Amino acid sequence: MGGDNAPVEIVKGALDAAREDGIPVILVGDEKRLAAELGKHRFPESLVSIRHASEVVEMAESPSTVLRRKPDSSLVVSACLVKNREAQAMVSAGNTGAAMAVATLKFGRIKGIVRPAIASMMPTIHGKAVLLDAGANVDCSVENLLQFAMMGDQYAEHVLGVPNPRVGLLSIGEEPTKGDELTKATNAALQQVTDINFIGNVEGKELFRGEVDVVVCDGFAGNLVLKISEGVAELMVSMLKSGIKKNPATMLGGLLVKPAFQALKNKLDYAEYGGAPLLGLDGVCIISHGRSNARAIQNAIRAAAKAVEGDVVGCITKAAESVKLPVGETASSTRP
Amino acid sequence: MGGDNAPVEIVKGALDAAREDGIPVILVGDEKRLAAELGKHRFPESLVSIRHASEVVEMAESPSTVLRRKPDSSLVVSACLVKNREAQAMVSAGNTGAAMAVATLKFGRIKGIVRPAIASMMPTIHGKAVLLDAGANVDCSVENLLQFAMMGDQYAEHVLGVPNPRVGLLSIGEEPTKGDELTKATNAALQQVTDINFIGNVEGKELFRGEVDVVVCDGFAGNLVLKISEGVAELMVSMLKSGIKKNPATMLGGLLVKPAFQALKNKLDYAEYGGAPLLGLDGVCIISHGRSNARAIQNAIRAAAKAVEGDVVGCITKAAESVKLPVGETASSTRP
């Protein structure tokens, strides 16, 4: 029931995932409205069911009290399905903060993980990179960032199938001594971690050129990167369009290059990236964009299925036990 | 003598500024090499002179010891010219850290200003916005950010000629409660400043849509924004180009839309933005990109002349005395 286009696009995307990908889905929300939506489509009935939930969490609601205030919301009921092993993953396009809070409280954190992180997929020239944290934790410690590195590494390897992922630390300069206090301390600590293929600091260049598979940063920087990227892409498209409209020759050219534009648009479209997994919890939760259309939801459900197949929870649980991360005073220090 | 293209492009750009803009320039560096460059051009001789400096600061040199180690470098000699009122401003495309360190030590900070900031020009749909700090101070306090807001406001109004500039705080969410601890505390403090037209938190969207004139952030976030923007722009251009090369029709279209591409490239080209002023010092210093070509240097010299004409130093000095910024425990707290 969450997101700007619920339930129409959510149901459509879920049915596409069932039909095209063979993924069983449980639609959680107002029974009557969901049944009415289902009535409009043909779909494999054995793969689709409805679970009633009488309440909806609004986009502006305070995340911290949702569990208590709206125990029968589609969000809380979804989390309970995963908790009770009736579902293997949940996908939400609703209130991100609320989804995080509810998933964290219901699933619990994996033992040893201090903070869960949102892992967002970034387009690159060669494919994509995982950026985390994309906004779950605005203020982070070195310990948090080390765990993000470990979780991103596990996700890239076991879910995305990248062998020995290259893990970079987002900073403003490639040298280990460049960056703010948090970044410098994290770089020093990551160099000591032998189980992670740490390639050092990375900047925008390396990220978008596909020279790194996992980019680690605090949630403030990560979310900034997402929003600045969106802003720049919007600026460039808008300026190119107005440049193209200048005269008949460029307008004709514009028509001819439309396929290239469309390919670019697809590449940059959040809908292609299928939502961001919340890593570090004892259960799979995929956060989908509030503006998600059917395609975005289908991709989010695929991402959920992949996370389950790759056993991301099991892998992170094992890594949290076995990977040695430096601890002590430095590692637990926050921004000065 | 600083920058990747010195002295050839630097001299060329300086002569263009003298010839086209009537700005008197002093070329500081190796006398013989500069004289040899001058010999290749025609220029208004009364506006151009050479000041010999026997040393050059290399790009990789540690900034902190330049003043002591290379007292006769083109950088130090330039700063001395400004200090001794023989020049009204300096422009450098060399080692940014060294230029900042030398300018800070030679000019001194304006009374009351705790840290100088690099003010970078960002392209927007409607024109440009000032982003500061773009990298001078990676770890900042609320007090630093308040002063950046005040300095950016003075620069936008008196040098760029923007009446009552809209000042925004870079964050990840428009509500005052969104962002990391530093941003939230700065938002609360800025709301109390009556002399600044504070419009609240801004994100990538508002920045590139031209809905804000001055964007305030710490140097880590600011430099991140610059580098991510460059990375996204590079990614988009590269993907569009490879899309256009796909078949003869799109290739023809690509030729036809070339003027639109060129206009976009010009708009995004750092060379059009003429370097970034270092604000908060008792003297004008413009930091130019290390890759600066003649056009970038000419624009940097124009920016220097404008900063002098607009009396940015005098304006910030006055504002530092008169603008009431909240002080106390909150205002001096750093990232937690």
Tab-separated table of C-alpha atoms in Angstrom, chain A:
chain	number	residue	atom	x	y	z
A	1	MET	CA	0.000	0.000	0.000
A	2	GLY	CA	3.034	2.285	0.207
A	3	GLY	CA	4.492	4.639	-2.374
A	4	ASP	CA	3.058	7.234	-4.723
A	5	ASN	CA	1.560	4.703	-7.141
A	6	ALA	CA	0.033	2.172	-4.731
A	7	PRO	CA	-1.714	-0.076	-5.139
A	8	VAL	CA	-2.094	0.062	-8.965
A	9	GLU	CA	1.564	-0.068	-10.020
A	10	ILE	CA	2.641	-2.185	-7.059
A	11	VAL	CA	0.132	-4.905	-7.934
A	12	LYS	CA	1.071	-4.717	-11.621
A	13	GLY	CA	4.783	-5.081	-10.854
A	14	ALA	CA	4.153	-7.941	-8.437
A	15	LEU	CA	2.084	-9.794	-11.030
A	16	ASP	CA	4.816	-9.264	-13.632
A	17	ALA	CA	7.325	-10.817	-11.207
A	18	ALA	CA	5.026	-13.799	-10.685
A	19	ARG	CA	4.259	-14.206	-14.397
A	20	GLU	CA	7.661	-13.510	-15.944
A	21	ASP	CA	10.034	-14.575	-13.197
A	22	GLY	CA	8.003	-17.278	-11.464
A	23	ILE	CA	8.404	-15.597	-8.085
A	24	PRO	CA	5.551	-16.268	-5.612
A	25	VAL	CA	4.184	-13.017	-4.153
A	26	ILE	CA	1.933	-12.122	-1.247
A	27	LEU	CA	0.209	-8.769	-1.694
A	28	VAL	CA	-0.244	-7.162	1.719
A	29	GLY	CA	-2.917	-4.483	2.196
A	30	ASP	CA	-6.579	-3.674	1.901
A	31	GLU	CA	-8.166	-6.930	0.735
A	32	LYS	CA	-10.949	-5.336	-1.305
A	33	ARG	CA	-8.751	-2.862	-3.124
A	34	LEU	CA	-6.132	-5.488	-3.880
A	35	ALA	CA	-8.757	-7.972	-5.093
A	36	ALA	CA	-10.182	-5.274	-7.351
A	37	GLU	CA	-6.728	-4.655	-8.825
A	38	LEU	CA	-6.141	-8.369	-9.310
A	39	GLY	CA	-9.448	-8.568	-11.171
A	40	LYS	CA	-7.978	-6.387	-13.923
A	41	HIS	CA	-5.148	-8.786	-14.760
A	42	ARG	CA	-4.391	-12.336	-15.794
A	43	PHE	CA	-1.717	-13.984	-13.688
A	44	PRO	CA	-0.563	-17.392	-12.397
A	45	GLU	CA	-3.029	-17.817	-9.503
A	46	SER	CA	-0.949	-20.371	-7.630
A	47	LEU	CA	1.830	-17.813	-7.234
A	48	VAL	CA	-0.227	-14.868	-5.988
A	49	SER	CA	-2.069	-14.408	-2.707
A	50	ILE	CA	-3.439	-11.552	-0.625
A	51	ARG	CA	-2.880	-10.893	3.072
A	52	HIS	CA	-5.246	-8.342	4.542
A	53	ALA	CA	-3.914	-5.364	6.452
A	54	SER	CA	-6.368	-2.700	7.553
A	55	GLU	CA	-3.979	0.238	7.967
A	56	VAL	CA	-1.553	2.188	5.789
A	57	VAL	CA	1.572	4.045	6.927
A	58	GLU	CA	1.603	7.496	5.357
A	59	MET	CA	4.762	8.938	3.784
A	60	ALA	CA	5.091	11.713	6.373
A	61	GLU	CA	4.487	9.599	9.472
A	62	SER	CA	7.157	9.436	12.148
A	63	PRO	CA	8.977	6.095	11.726
A	64	SER	CA	9.672	5.449	15.384
A	65	THR	CA	6.089	4.904	16.528
A	66	VAL	CA	4.624	3.062	13.520
A	67	LEU	CA	4.953	-0.356	15.106
A	68	ARG	CA	2.952	0.699	18.139
A	69	ARG	CA	0.496	3.031	16.400
A	70	LYS	CA	-0.273	0.964	13.306
A	71	PRO	CA	0.220	-2.707	14.158
A	72	ASP	CA	-2.113	-3.745	11.344
A	73	SER	CA	-0.475	-1.622	8.639
A	74	SER	CA	0.658	-3.296	5.412
A	75	LEU	CA	4.226	-2.501	6.453
A	76	VAL	CA	4.059	-4.166	9.870
A	77	VAL	CA	2.066	-7.148	8.571
A	78	SER	CA	4.672	-7.672	5.797
A	79	ALA	CA	7.501	-7.636	8.317
A	80	CYS	CA	5.611	-10.139	10.490
A	81	LEU	CA	5.243	-12.492	7.501
A	82	VAL	CA	9.024	-12.515	7.100
A	83	LYS	CA	9.603	-12.797	10.838
A	84	ASN	CA	7.238	-15.822	10.992
A	85	ARG	CA	8.887	-17.398	7.936
A	86	GLU	CA	5.652	-17.161	5.915
A	87	ALA	CA	7.587	-14.981	3.466
A	88	GLN	CA	11.298	-14.921	2.697
A	89	ALA	CA	11.594	-11.216	1.935
A	90	MET	CA	9.613	-7.989	1.994
A	91	VAL	CA	9.534	-5.136	-0.531
A	92	SER	CA	8.234	-1.659	0.298
A	93	ALA	CA	7.878	1.511	-1.767
A	94	GLY	CA	6.423	3.382	1.192
A	95	ASN	CA	7.908	5.511	3.974
A	96	THR	CA	11.614	4.534	3.938
A	97	GLY	CA	12.300	5.487	7.537
A	98	ALA	CA	9.268	3.522	8.725
A	99	ALA	CA	10.237	0.463	6.665
A	100	MET	CA	13.723	0.564	8.146
A	101	ALA	CA	12.459	0.991	11.694
A	102	VAL	CA	9.870	-1.772	11.398
A	103	ALA	CA	12.249	-4.209	9.668
A	104	THR	CA	14.964	-3.506	12.232
A	105	LEU	CA	12.623	-4.063	15.171
A	106	LYS	CA	10.897	-7.122	13.732
A	107	PHE	CA	13.859	-8.935	12.150
A	108	GLY	CA	16.523	-7.791	14.575
A	109	ARG	CA	20.096	-7.030	13.613
A	110	ILE	CA	22.552	-9.747	12.665
A	111	LYS	CA	24.763	-10.527	15.666
A	112	GLY	CA	27.691	-8.121	15.785
A	113	ILE	CA	26.257	-5.630	13.279
A	114	VAL	CA	25.858	-2.229	14.954
A	115	ARG	CA	23.836	-0.491	12.222
A	116	PRO	CA	22.043	-1.761	9.129
A	117	ALA	CA	22.788	0.081	5.870
A	118	ILE	CA	20.896	0.816	2.663
A	119	ALA	CA	22.827	-0.544	-0.323
A	120	SER	CA	21.981	1.428	-3.447
A	121	MET	CA	22.913	0.420	-7.002
A	122	MET	CA	24.720	3.098	-9.012
A	123	PRO	CA	24.988	2.974	-12.804
A	124	THR	CA	28.535	2.940	-14.181
A	125	ILE	CA	29.978	2.822	-17.680
A	126	HIS	CA	30.502	-0.927	-17.398
A	127	GLY	CA	27.530	-1.960	-15.282
A	128	LYS	CA	26.832	-1.027	-11.723
A	129	ALA	CA	28.372	-0.493	-8.314
A	130	VAL	CA	26.925	-0.887	-4.814
A	131	LEU	CA	26.968	2.289	-2.729
A	132	LEU	CA	26.393	1.988	1.013
A	133	ASP	CA	25.218	3.515	3.222
A	134	ALA	CA	22.780	5.402	1.010
A	135	GLY	CA	21.001	7.168	3.844
A	136	ALA	CA	20.112	4.896	6.774
A	137	ASN	CA	22.768	6.364	9.101
A	138	VAL	CA	23.665	10.009	8.660
A	139	ASP	CA	26.285	10.068	11.404
A	140	CYS	CA	28.656	7.110	11.391
A	141	SER	CA	31.662	5.760	13.263
A	142	VAL	CA	34.677	4.000	11.763
A	143	GLU	CA	33.248	0.733	13.086
A	144	ASN	CA	30.008	1.355	11.170
A	145	LEU	CA	31.890	2.009	7.928
A	146	LEU	CA	34.025	-1.114	8.371
A	147	GLN	CA	30.874	-3.170	8.739
A	148	PHE	CA	29.333	-1.499	5.686
A	149	ALA	CA	32.455	-2.515	3.742
A	150	MET	CA	32.088	-6.106	4.897
A	151	MET	CA	28.347	-6.220	4.129
A	152	GLY	CA	28.759	-4.608	0.721
A	153	ASP	CA	31.521	-7.081	-0.070
A	154	GLN	CA	29.270	-10.032	0.830
A	155	TYR	CA	26.345	-8.618	-1.155
A	156	ALA	CA	28.415	-7.945	-4.274
A	157	GLU	CA	30.008	-11.380	-4.190
A	158	HIS	CA	27.086	-13.609	-3.239
A	159	VAL	CA	24.078	-11.749	-4.620
A	160	LEU	CA	25.478	-9.828	-7.585
A	161	GLY	CA	28.003	-12.557	-8.407
A	162	VAL	CA	31.086	-10.339	-8.531
A	163	PRO	CA	34.181	-12.412	-7.725
A	164	ASN	CA	36.490	-10.789	-5.164
A	165	PRO	CA	34.721	-7.401	-5.293
A	166	ARG	CA	36.834	-4.250	-5.350
A	167	VAL	CA	35.850	-2.242	-2.264
A	168	GLY	CA	36.565	1.499	-2.228
A	169	LEU	CA	36.074	4.252	0.328
A	170	LEU	CA	34.348	7.393	-0.940
A	171	SER	CA	36.564	10.410	-0.371
A	172	ILE	CA	37.893	13.606	-1.922
A	173	GLY	CA	41.316	12.523	-3.112
A	174	GLU	CA	42.861	9.146	-3.774
A	175	GLU	CA	45.664	9.324	-1.229
A	176	PRO	CA	44.859	7.674	2.136
A	177	THR	CA	45.534	10.993	3.862
A	178	LYS	CA	42.796	12.806	1.907
A	179	GLY	CA	39.339	13.239	3.364
A	180	ASP	CA	37.733	14.162	6.647
A	181	GLU	CA	38.737	12.606	9.978
A	182	LEU	CA	36.192	9.795	9.654
A	183	THR	CA	37.384	8.840	6.190
A	184	LYS	CA	41.077	8.973	7.050
A	185	ALA	CA	40.585	6.777	10.124
A	186	THR	CA	38.430	4.356	8.133
A	187	ASN	CA	41.002	4.129	5.349
A	188	ALA	CA	43.707	3.247	7.869
A	189	ALA	CA	41.464	0.624	9.478
A	190	LEU	CA	40.365	-0.930	6.165
A	191	GLN	CA	43.974	-1.405	5.129
A	192	GLN	CA	44.295	-3.853	8.005
A	193	VAL	CA	41.360	-6.009	6.894
A	194	THR	CA	42.813	-8.906	4.941
A	195	ASP	CA	39.468	-10.477	4.005
A	196	ILE	CA	38.363	-7.492	1.942
A	197	ASN	CA	39.839	-6.449	-1.411
A	198	PHE	CA	40.206	-2.817	-0.353
A	199	ILE	CA	41.412	-0.633	-3.228
A	200	GLY	CA	41.638	2.623	-1.239
A	201	ASN	CA	39.854	5.929	-1.584
A	202	VAL	CA	37.672	6.493	-4.637
A	203	GLU	CA	36.113	9.647	-6.093
A	204	GLY	CA	33.285	10.274	-8.539
A	205	LYS	CA	35.554	9.439	-11.472
A	206	GLU	CA	36.382	5.889	-10.339
A	207	LEU	CA	32.803	5.258	-9.263
A	208	PHE	CA	31.169	6.140	-12.577
A	209	ARG	CA	33.956	4.655	-14.671
A	210	GLY	CA	33.226	1.272	-13.083
A	211	GLU	CA	36.615	0.936	-11.398
A	212	VAL	CA	35.071	-0.165	-8.107
A	213	ASP	CA	32.323	-2.658	-7.159
A	214	VAL	CA	31.472	-1.504	-3.627
A	215	VAL	CA	31.655	2.108	-2.454
A	216	VAL	CA	31.599	2.715	1.304
A	217	CYS	CA	30.530	6.001	2.910
A	218	ASP	CA	28.336	7.371	5.672
A	219	GLY	CA	24.635	7.842	4.961
A	220	PHE	CA	24.934	11.604	4.616
A	221	ALA	CA	27.587	11.401	1.898
A	222	GLY	CA	25.840	8.441	0.249
A	223	ASN	CA	22.494	10.134	0.042
A	224	LEU	CA	24.183	13.310	-1.177
A	225	VAL	CA	25.780	11.310	-4.005
A	226	LEU	CA	22.396	9.894	-5.058
A	227	LYS	CA	20.705	13.283	-5.047
A	228	ILE	CA	23.529	15.186	-6.708
A	229	SER	CA	23.676	12.522	-9.438
A	230	GLU	CA	19.940	12.898	-10.044
A	231	GLY	CA	20.303	16.677	-10.118
A	232	VAL	CA	23.191	16.674	-12.598
A	233	ALA	CA	21.452	14.154	-14.870
A	234	GLU	CA	18.296	16.287	-14.853
A	235	LEU	CA	20.318	19.433	-15.601
A	236	MET	CA	22.142	17.835	-18.524
A	237	VAL	CA	19.025	16.360	-20.100
A	238	SER	CA	17.164	19.631	-19.736
A	239	MET	CA	20.008	21.659	-21.258
A	240	LEU	CA	20.513	19.226	-24.122
A	241	LYS	CA	16.799	19.303	-24.864
A	242	SER	CA	16.624	23.078	-24.950
A	243	GLY	CA	19.772	23.135	-27.120
A	244	ILE	CA	18.168	20.673	-29.511
A	245	LYS	CA	15.004	22.746	-29.802
A	246	LYS	CA	17.022	25.728	-31.070
A	247	ASN	CA	16.614	25.120	-34.817
A	248	PRO	CA	15.194	22.628	-37.357
A	249	ALA	CA	18.568	20.923	-38.003
A	250	THR	CA	19.233	20.166	-34.342
A	251	MET	CA	15.586	19.132	-33.937
A	252	LEU	CA	15.948	16.599	-36.734
A	253	GLY	CA	19.194	15.450	-35.125
A	254	GLY	CA	17.332	15.124	-31.858
A	255	LEU	CA	14.819	12.773	-33.449
A	256	LEU	CA	17.600	10.656	-34.916
A	257	VAL	CA	19.540	10.330	-31.650
A	258	LYS	CA	16.397	9.501	-29.680
A	259	PRO	CA	17.367	5.813	-29.310
A	260	ALA	CA	20.669	6.846	-27.737
A	261	PHE	CA	18.799	9.141	-25.361
A	262	GLN	CA	16.378	6.380	-24.500
A	263	ALA	CA	19.230	3.951	-23.792
A	264	LEU	CA	20.807	6.529	-21.522
A	265	LYS	CA	17.507	7.164	-19.770
A	266	ASN	CA	17.045	3.449	-19.169
A	267	LYS	CA	20.555	3.128	-17.844
A	268	LEU	CA	20.032	5.965	-15.380
A	269	ASP	CA	16.454	5.081	-14.478
A	270	TYR	CA	16.057	4.089	-10.845
A	271	ALA	CA	13.363	1.656	-12.022
A	272	GLU	CA	16.068	-0.509	-13.596
A	273	TYR	CA	17.847	-0.878	-10.283
A	274	GLY	CA	15.081	-2.575	-8.412
A	275	GLY	CA	15.282	-1.025	-5.027
A	276	ALA	CA	17.953	-1.061	-2.386
A	277	PRO	CA	18.443	-3.911	0.087
A	278	LEU	CA	18.677	-3.071	3.765
A	279	LEU	CA	21.778	-5.006	4.833
A	280	GLY	CA	22.643	-6.147	8.356
A	281	LEU	CA	19.214	-7.394	9.437
A	282	ASP	CA	18.169	-10.982	10.103
A	283	GLY	CA	15.768	-10.940	7.152
A	284	VAL	CA	15.541	-9.520	3.649
A	285	CYS	CA	13.963	-6.083	3.162
A	286	ILE	CA	14.138	-4.204	-0.129
A	287	ILE	CA	13.490	-0.472	-0.078
A	288	SER	CA	11.939	0.697	-3.329
A	289	HIS	CA	11.704	4.288	-4.548
A	290	GLY	CA	8.546	6.133	-3.463
A	291	ARG	CA	7.844	6.918	-7.107
A	292	SER	CA	8.144	3.238	-8.089
A	293	ASN	CA	6.219	2.143	-11.148
A	294	ALA	CA	5.423	-1.479	-12.060
A	295	ARG	CA	8.842	-2.011	-13.624
A	296	ALA	CA	10.634	-0.755	-10.503
A	297	ILE	CA	8.539	-3.049	-8.308
A	298	GLN	CA	9.201	-6.050	-10.531
A	299	ASN	CA	12.928	-5.340	-10.325
A	300	ALA	CA	12.714	-4.859	-6.559
A	301	ILE	CA	11.030	-8.266	-6.250
A	302	ARG	CA	13.757	-9.786	-8.431
A	303	ALA	CA	16.369	-8.176	-6.167
A	304	ALA	CA	14.565	-9.689	-3.169
A	305	ALA	CA	14.566	-13.141	-4.767
A	306	LYS	CA	18.251	-12.847	-5.621
A	307	ALA	CA	19.088	-11.779	-2.066
A	308	VAL	CA	17.271	-14.865	-0.794
A	309	GLU	CA	18.898	-17.182	-3.339
A	310	GLY	CA	22.347	-15.747	-2.577
A	311	ASP	CA	21.548	-16.129	1.144
A	312	VAL	CA	22.780	-12.628	1.882
A	313	VAL	CA	21.629	-12.919	5.509
A	314	GLY	CA	23.571	-16.155	6.036
A	315	CYS	CA	26.659	-14.782	4.312
A	316	ILE	CA	26.705	-11.579	6.370
A	317	THR	CA	26.053	-13.594	9.550
A	318	LYS	CA	29.036	-15.813	8.799
A	319	ALA	CA	31.243	-12.875	7.808
A	320	ALA	CA	30.277	-10.968	10.963
A	321	GLU	CA	31.707	-13.899	12.920
A	322	SER	CA	34.787	-14.618	10.822
A	323	VAL	CA	35.996	-11.373	9.226
A	324	LYS	CA	38.353	-9.622	11.603
A	325	LEU	CA	37.687	-5.905	11.710
A	326	PRO	CA	40.055	-3.712	13.689
A	327	VAL	CA	38.469	-2.572	16.936
A	328	GLY	CA	39.560	-0.328	19.752
A	329	GLU	CA	39.632	3.383	20.249
A	330	THR	CA	40.285	4.418	16.667
A	331	ALA	CA	37.708	2.107	15.243
A	332	SER	CA	34.913	3.357	17.445
A	333	SER	CA	35.668	7.047	17.099
A	334	THR	CA	33.123	9.188	15.282
A	335	ARG	CA	33.577	12.428	13.414
A	336	PRO	CA	35.549	14.737	15.699
